[in-house]
Amino acid sequence: MGDLTRLTAAELAAKVHSREVSAVEVAQAHLDRIAAVDGRVHAFLHVDAEGALAAARAVDEALDSGEAPASPLAGVPLALKDVFATRDMPTTCGSKILDGWVPPYDATVTRRLREAGVVILGKTNMDEFAMGSSTENSAYGPTRNPWDLDRIPGGSGGGSSAALAAFEAPLAIGTDTGGSIRQPGAVTGTVGAKPTYGGVSRYGLVAFSSSLDQGGPCGRTVLDTALLHEVIAGHDPLDSTSIDAPVPPVVAAAREGAAGDLTGVRVGVVREFAGEGYQPGVLAAFHAAVEQLRALGAEIVEVSCPHFTYALPAYYLIAPSECSSNLARFDAMRYGLRVGDDGSRSAEDVMALTREAGFGPEVKRRIMIGTYALSSGYYDAYYGQAQKVRTLISRDFAAAFERVDVLVSPTTPTTAFRIGERVDDPMAMYLSDLCTIPANLAGNAAMSVPCGLAEEDGLPVGLQIMAPAMRDHRMYRVAAAYEVARDAGAGRFADRAPELGA
């Protein structure tokens, strides 16, 4: 059968559905791979071998009885970020305050995956409560980048991206509040998409910043990512911010793009995303990708979005403010960790002791910033001003999309940095999301696709493609066309990663 872990999700699905291999064989191959390499990568916080094999057996039994596949991805394994509620596995959000907590229900994304016959292998590591850009803020230790085990896999969803790059899973789910799907994808040489805000249900997604959080698909190819997008997307009455509209035709767009013709597509290069602070090898790979898009027939237009330069400070007022409010629920009274409840302390004391012991330094930092920004006398000066900047950024996008179909930029200014390099410098860490944050503030769709290796260090670089709200299919078409041209004669990008060994 060869190495099943090296196949794409689309290839695995075809083999399972034709009964060339069983879903159990596919699941077992990936569980074996996790057992072999995850001790070094630490992509997973929890592996549910028993549940995965049971789900795979159910797919096999249905197919053997003559039933049609539940979805195009039935029988394909997946790694799920540990921020989605799962009724049969712990949901910790990378935090000690939820250590061992098993929710009584499934998130909508989790439920849709199960109904589609997708086999959930386990839950992946993440920065605590999705706050970080390196997965070093996890209370359970950092995840390592399979391209170089001394470097970060991005964050907050570094576990999901590392699982893909290490061939532990062909598909993964992440969340993107300020770039936490796209930035990990960029630094691990994988594909990550942030759907339009409201395109994928947030019900059962443990909230960090409710107006920014968005679950989304991750894969090693654009088509795999599109197939997963269509499984998890769609209106959900349980989420008040869910968009009641048809899911954009992302799979059809990916297949159209694979034909390699972008004639008539207008691609905007964002002027503000270049220059000081950008690694030369990242800019070189990005400019080469733009020229490849031109060669495919796209019209390249330089676009100015002047307020994008204010996105980072606006984000770091809005997100901590919403985090301060959302994380107030972790009070030691309802679920999770409880410290100091010996009968001699008040509820207030127990709450304070629990939050002190349960939250890590970055979470505490953001709660304090957010509480200050929302406090009496400062709300208008900080949070209110940040929301006004958010409106200006949305207007920049609207003006740009009147001229072009998609916008492109580097996904992140540098390649993966070394573990520990930025832990004591929050500002340097925050700059990792410089290019990704504007799309979250505006609610647009955006994705990252690998666009080569930086000449300085041989590490992956990401091309970010941004599309208007509910026009997610535009970015998939462009990404698929670029991917085919990139791999022509060179083989799949993911296969260029160093082998971790078995």
Short mmCIF file of C-alpha atoms in Angstrom, two decimals, residues 15-322:
data_model
loop_
_atom_site.label_atom_id
_atom_site.label_comp_id
_atom_site.label_asym_id
_atom_site.label_seq_id
_atom_site.Cartn_x
_atom_site.Cartn_y
_atom_site.Cartn_z
CA LYS A 15 -8.88 4.83 -1.84
CA VAL A 16 -11.25 4.34 1.10
CA HIS A 17 -14.39 4.94 -0.95
CA SER A 18 -13.23 2.54 -3.69
CA ARG A 19 -12.41 0.02 -0.92
CA GLU A 20 -8.78 -0.18 -2.04
CA VAL A 21 -7.93 0.36 1.61
CA SER A 22 -10.09 0.48 4.71
CA ALA A 23 -10.65 3.52 6.88
CA VAL A 24 -9.29 1.50 9.80
CA GLU A 25 -6.02 0.91 7.93
CA VAL A 26 -5.73 4.62 7.20
CA ALA A 27 -6.47 5.59 10.81
CA GLN A 28 -4.03 3.01 12.16
CA ALA A 29 -1.27 4.23 9.84
CA HIS A 30 -1.65 7.74 11.21
CA LEU A 31 -1.85 6.56 14.81
CA ASP A 32 1.37 4.64 14.23
CA ARG A 33 2.99 7.75 12.79
CA ILE A 34 1.91 9.78 15.84
CA ALA A 35 3.38 7.15 18.14
CA ALA A 36 6.64 7.24 16.17
CA VAL A 37 7.28 10.97 15.93
CA ASP A 38 5.06 12.98 18.28
CA GLY A 39 7.41 12.50 21.20
CA ARG A 40 9.69 14.94 19.37
CA VAL A 41 7.08 17.20 17.75
CA HIS A 42 4.46 17.37 20.56
CA ALA A 43 1.65 18.29 18.18
CA PHE A 44 -1.01 16.45 20.21
CA LEU A 45 -2.26 17.01 23.74
CA HIS A 46 -4.62 14.02 23.57
CA VAL A 47 -4.73 11.09 21.14
CA ASP A 48 -7.99 9.12 21.07
CA ALA A 49 -6.86 5.91 19.38
CA GLU A 50 -9.90 3.95 20.52
CA GLY A 51 -12.37 6.59 19.36
CA ALA A 52 -10.58 7.10 16.04
CA LEU A 53 -10.59 3.39 15.22
CA ALA A 54 -14.26 3.09 16.21
CA ALA A 55 -15.16 6.00 13.91
CA ALA A 56 -13.12 4.44 11.10
CA ARG A 57 -14.87 1.08 11.59
CA ALA A 58 -18.24 2.81 11.33
CA VAL A 59 -17.21 4.30 7.98
CA ASP A 60 -16.03 0.90 6.71
CA GLU A 61 -19.24 -0.81 7.81
CA ALA A 62 -21.38 1.82 6.08
CA LEU A 63 -19.42 1.58 2.83
CA ASP A 64 -19.37 -2.23 2.91
CA SER A 65 -23.17 -2.26 3.30
CA GLY A 66 -23.52 -0.27 0.10
CA GLU A 67 -24.15 3.16 1.60
CA ALA A 68 -22.76 6.22 -0.18
CA PRO A 69 -19.93 8.02 1.67
CA ALA A 70 -21.29 10.46 4.25
CA SER A 71 -19.11 13.17 2.65
CA PRO A 72 -16.17 13.45 0.22
CA LEU A 73 -13.88 13.15 3.27
CA ALA A 74 -15.51 10.15 4.98
CA GLY A 75 -12.81 7.92 6.44
CA VAL A 76 -10.06 10.57 6.37
CA PRO A 77 -8.25 11.29 9.67
CA LEU A 78 -8.05 14.78 11.19
CA ALA A 79 -6.30 16.61 14.04
CA LEU A 80 -8.61 18.96 15.99
CA LYS A 81 -7.34 22.06 17.79
CA ASP A 82 -7.98 21.74 21.53
CA VAL A 83 -10.24 24.78 21.64
CA PHE A 84 -13.31 22.98 20.23
CA ALA A 85 -15.66 21.19 22.63
CA THR A 86 -15.57 17.39 22.34
CA ARG A 87 -17.92 15.29 24.47
CA ASP A 88 -15.55 12.30 24.53
CA MET A 89 -12.15 14.00 24.93
CA PRO A 90 -10.66 16.66 27.22
CA THR A 91 -10.87 20.26 26.02
CA THR A 92 -8.12 22.21 27.76
CA CYS A 93 -7.40 25.17 25.45
CA GLY A 94 -3.75 24.61 26.38
CA SER A 95 -4.47 25.85 29.91
CA LYS A 96 -4.09 24.37 33.38
CA ILE A 97 -7.35 26.00 34.39
CA LEU A 98 -9.21 23.48 32.17
CA ASP A 99 -6.91 20.52 32.81
CA GLY A 100 -8.88 17.32 32.27
CA TRP A 101 -12.21 19.06 31.57
CA VAL A 102 -14.48 17.00 29.30
CA PRO A 103 -17.39 19.04 27.87
CA PRO A 104 -20.92 17.61 27.97
CA TYR A 105 -21.49 18.46 24.29
CA ASP A 106 -19.77 18.74 20.90
CA ALA A 107 -18.99 22.02 19.16
CA THR A 108 -20.87 22.44 15.88
CA VAL A 109 -17.59 21.98 13.98
CA THR A 110 -16.94 18.75 15.91
CA ARG A 111 -20.46 17.51 15.21
CA ARG A 112 -20.22 18.27 11.50
CA LEU A 113 -16.91 16.44 11.26
CA ARG A 114 -18.39 13.37 12.92
CA GLU A 115 -21.49 13.46 10.70
CA ALA A 116 -19.23 13.69 7.63
CA GLY A 117 -17.40 10.52 8.66
CA VAL A 118 -14.14 12.36 9.32
CA VAL A 119 -12.01 10.41 11.80
CA ILE A 120 -10.83 12.62 14.68
CA LEU A 121 -7.42 11.38 15.84
CA GLY A 122 -7.16 13.68 18.85
CA LYS A 123 -6.72 17.23 20.10
CA THR A 124 -3.74 19.41 19.19
CA ASN A 125 -1.53 21.69 21.26
CA MET A 126 -2.02 25.45 21.20
CA ASP A 127 -1.04 28.68 22.91
CA GLU A 128 -3.15 29.00 26.05
CA PHE A 129 -6.65 30.18 25.09
CA ALA A 130 -5.25 30.87 21.59
CA MET A 131 -3.12 33.77 22.85
CA GLY A 132 0.25 33.63 21.13
CA SER A 133 2.14 33.21 17.88
CA SER A 134 4.46 30.32 18.69
CA THR A 135 2.61 27.66 20.77
CA GLU A 136 5.18 28.36 23.49
CA ASN A 137 2.40 29.71 25.72
CA SER A 138 0.82 26.26 26.12
CA ALA A 139 0.72 25.13 29.73
CA TYR A 140 1.72 21.67 28.45
CA GLY A 141 4.96 22.66 26.75
CA PRO A 142 5.83 23.91 23.25
CA THR A 143 5.20 22.19 19.94
CA ARG A 144 8.18 21.96 17.59
CA ASN A 145 8.36 22.71 13.87
CA PRO A 146 8.95 19.50 11.85
CA TRP A 147 11.16 21.49 9.42
CA ASP A 148 13.54 22.29 12.31
CA LEU A 149 12.78 20.94 15.77
CA ASP A 150 14.54 23.89 17.41
CA ARG A 151 12.03 26.32 15.90
CA ILE A 152 8.42 27.27 16.55
CA PRO A 153 5.53 25.92 14.43
CA GLY A 154 3.62 29.19 14.64
CA GLY A 155 0.68 29.92 16.88
CA SER A 156 -1.70 29.77 18.36
CA GLY A 157 -2.51 26.68 16.27
CA GLY A 158 1.01 25.28 16.06
CA GLY A 159 -0.13 21.82 17.07
CA SER A 160 -2.47 21.52 14.09
CA SER A 161 0.08 22.85 11.58
CA ALA A 162 2.87 20.66 13.00
CA ALA A 163 0.66 17.56 12.81
CA LEU A 164 0.20 18.23 9.09
CA ALA A 165 3.87 18.95 8.41
CA ALA A 166 4.95 15.84 10.34
CA PHE A 167 2.47 13.67 8.37
CA GLU A 168 0.64 12.77 11.58
CA ALA A 169 -2.66 13.82 9.98
CA PRO A 170 -3.70 14.83 6.44
CA LEU A 171 -6.23 17.39 7.72
CA ALA A 172 -6.52 19.68 10.72
CA ILE A 173 -8.82 22.29 12.19
CA GLY A 174 -7.53 25.57 13.60
CA THR A 175 -8.91 28.91 14.74
CA ASP A 176 -7.84 32.33 13.55
CA THR A 177 -8.24 35.42 15.76
CA GLY A 178 -5.30 37.43 14.43
CA GLY A 179 -3.61 34.93 12.13
CA SER A 180 -3.53 31.70 14.14
CA ILE A 181 -4.35 29.49 11.15
CA ARG A 182 -2.40 31.36 8.48
CA GLN A 183 0.83 32.14 10.36
CA PRO A 184 1.36 28.51 11.51
CA GLY A 185 0.62 27.40 7.94
CA ALA A 186 3.25 29.78 6.60
CA VAL A 187 6.07 28.68 8.90
CA THR A 188 5.35 24.93 8.55
CA GLY A 189 4.85 24.87 4.77
CA THR A 190 1.16 23.92 4.98
CA VAL A 191 -2.11 25.48 3.81
CA GLY A 192 -4.43 27.30 6.23
CA ALA A 193 -7.62 29.20 5.52
CA LYS A 194 -9.56 31.71 7.62
CA PRO A 195 -13.11 31.73 6.24
CA THR A 196 -15.23 34.86 6.21
CA TYR A 197 -16.19 35.74 9.79
CA GLY A 198 -19.49 33.94 10.44
CA GLY A 199 -18.86 31.39 7.68
CA VAL A 200 -18.03 28.61 10.18
CA SER A 201 -19.97 28.25 13.43
CA ARG A 202 -18.33 29.35 16.68
CA TYR A 203 -20.76 27.33 18.83
CA GLY A 204 -18.58 25.24 21.14
CA LEU A 205 -15.41 27.13 20.25
CA VAL A 206 -14.04 28.39 23.58
CA ALA A 207 -14.01 32.17 23.14
CA PHE A 208 -10.93 34.38 23.19
CA SER A 209 -12.09 37.44 21.23
CA SER A 210 -15.62 36.88 20.02
CA SER A 211 -15.69 39.48 17.24
CA LEU A 212 -12.45 38.09 15.76
CA ASP A 213 -12.38 34.31 16.43
CA GLN A 214 -13.02 32.12 13.39
CA GLY A 215 -12.56 28.37 12.99
CA GLY A 216 -11.14 27.14 9.71
CA PRO A 217 -9.58 24.30 7.72
CA CYS A 218 -5.92 23.32 7.38
CA GLY A 219 -4.31 20.85 4.98
CA ARG A 220 -1.22 20.12 2.95
CA THR A 221 -2.90 21.03 -0.36
CA VAL A 222 -5.39 23.66 -1.44
CA LEU A 223 -7.96 21.08 -2.59
CA ASP A 224 -7.81 19.20 0.73
CA THR A 225 -8.33 22.48 2.58
CA ALA A 226 -11.29 23.36 0.35
CA LEU A 227 -12.90 19.95 0.86
CA LEU A 228 -12.64 20.39 4.63
CA HIS A 229 -13.94 23.97 4.38
CA GLU A 230 -17.17 22.73 2.78
CA VAL A 231 -17.63 20.07 5.49
CA ILE A 232 -17.45 22.50 8.43
CA ALA A 233 -18.99 25.66 6.92
CA GLY A 234 -22.61 26.75 6.74
CA HIS A 235 -25.28 28.47 8.78
CA ASP A 236 -25.78 27.40 12.40
CA PRO A 237 -28.77 28.70 14.39
CA LEU A 238 -26.79 28.04 17.59
CA ASP A 239 -24.35 30.83 16.67
CA SER A 240 -25.88 34.31 16.49
CA THR A 241 -23.00 35.55 14.29
CA SER A 242 -23.36 32.70 11.77
CA ILE A 243 -24.13 33.91 8.23
CA ASP A 244 -27.38 32.54 6.80
CA ALA A 245 -26.20 32.18 3.21
CA PRO A 246 -24.93 29.39 0.93
CA VAL A 247 -21.36 28.24 1.49
CA PRO A 248 -19.08 29.77 -1.18
CA PRO A 249 -18.16 27.14 -3.84
CA VAL A 250 -14.59 26.69 -2.64
CA VAL A 251 -14.07 23.12 -3.92
CA ALA A 252 -15.23 24.03 -7.41
CA ALA A 253 -12.95 27.08 -7.31
CA ALA A 254 -9.95 24.99 -6.23
CA ARG A 255 -10.56 22.56 -9.07
CA GLU A 256 -10.96 25.42 -11.54
CA GLY A 257 -7.75 27.03 -10.31
CA ALA A 258 -5.85 23.76 -10.73
CA ALA A 259 -6.25 24.24 -14.48
CA GLY A 260 -3.62 26.95 -14.10
CA ASP A 261 -5.32 29.84 -15.86
CA LEU A 262 -5.80 33.16 -14.01
CA THR A 263 -6.56 35.24 -17.09
CA GLY A 264 -8.79 38.14 -16.10
CA VAL A 265 -8.11 37.85 -12.38
CA ARG A 266 -6.92 41.12 -10.82
CA VAL A 267 -4.42 40.61 -7.99
CA GLY A 268 -3.57 43.51 -5.68
CA VAL A 269 -0.18 43.71 -3.97
CA VAL A 270 -0.52 45.60 -0.67
CA ARG A 271 2.13 48.34 -0.65
CA GLU A 272 2.22 48.61 3.15
CA PHE A 273 3.30 44.97 3.64
CA ALA A 274 6.98 45.29 2.70
CA GLY A 275 10.19 46.99 3.79
CA GLU A 276 11.65 47.31 7.26
CA GLY A 277 11.18 44.28 9.51
CA TYR A 278 10.70 41.82 6.65
CA GLN A 279 13.26 39.06 6.16
CA PRO A 280 14.89 39.41 2.71
CA GLY A 281 14.28 35.74 1.88
CA VAL A 282 10.59 36.14 2.69
CA LEU A 283 10.26 39.15 0.37
CA ALA A 284 12.21 37.35 -2.38
CA ALA A 285 9.90 34.32 -2.21
CA PHE A 286 6.84 36.57 -2.15
CA HIS A 287 7.94 38.59 -5.20
CA ALA A 288 8.70 35.35 -7.06
CA ALA A 289 5.17 34.16 -6.24
CA VAL A 290 3.68 37.39 -7.57
CA GLU A 291 5.59 36.94 -10.81
CA GLN A 292 4.29 33.38 -11.02
CA LEU A 293 0.73 34.71 -10.70
CA ARG A 294 1.49 37.18 -13.50
CA ALA A 295 2.76 34.30 -15.65
CA LEU A 296 -0.51 32.46 -15.05
CA GLY A 297 -2.39 35.39 -16.62
CA ALA A 298 -3.31 37.48 -13.59
CA GLU A 299 -3.19 41.26 -13.77
CA ILE A 300 -0.95 42.59 -10.98
CA VAL A 301 -1.94 45.93 -9.42
CA GLU A 302 -0.22 47.74 -6.53
CA VAL A 303 -2.77 48.76 -3.92
CA SER A 304 -2.39 51.07 -0.94
CA CYS A 305 -4.28 50.33 2.29
CA PRO A 306 -2.94 53.17 4.48
CA HIS A 307 -4.73 52.23 7.69
CA PHE A 308 -3.29 48.70 7.74
CA THR A 309 -0.30 50.17 9.61
CA TYR A 310 -2.62 50.79 12.59
CA ALA A 311 -4.03 47.25 12.60
CA LEU A 312 -1.58 45.84 15.12
CA PRO A 313 -2.18 48.41 17.90
CA ALA A 314 -5.94 48.34 17.27
CA TYR A 315 -5.97 44.55 17.51
CA TYR A 316 -4.00 44.56 20.76
CA LEU A 317 -6.67 46.74 22.33
CA ILE A 318 -9.76 45.00 20.92
CA ALA A 319 -8.63 41.39 21.44
CA PRO A 320 -7.46 41.79 25.07
CA SER A 321 -10.62 43.75 25.91
CA GLU A 322 -12.83 40.93 24.65
#
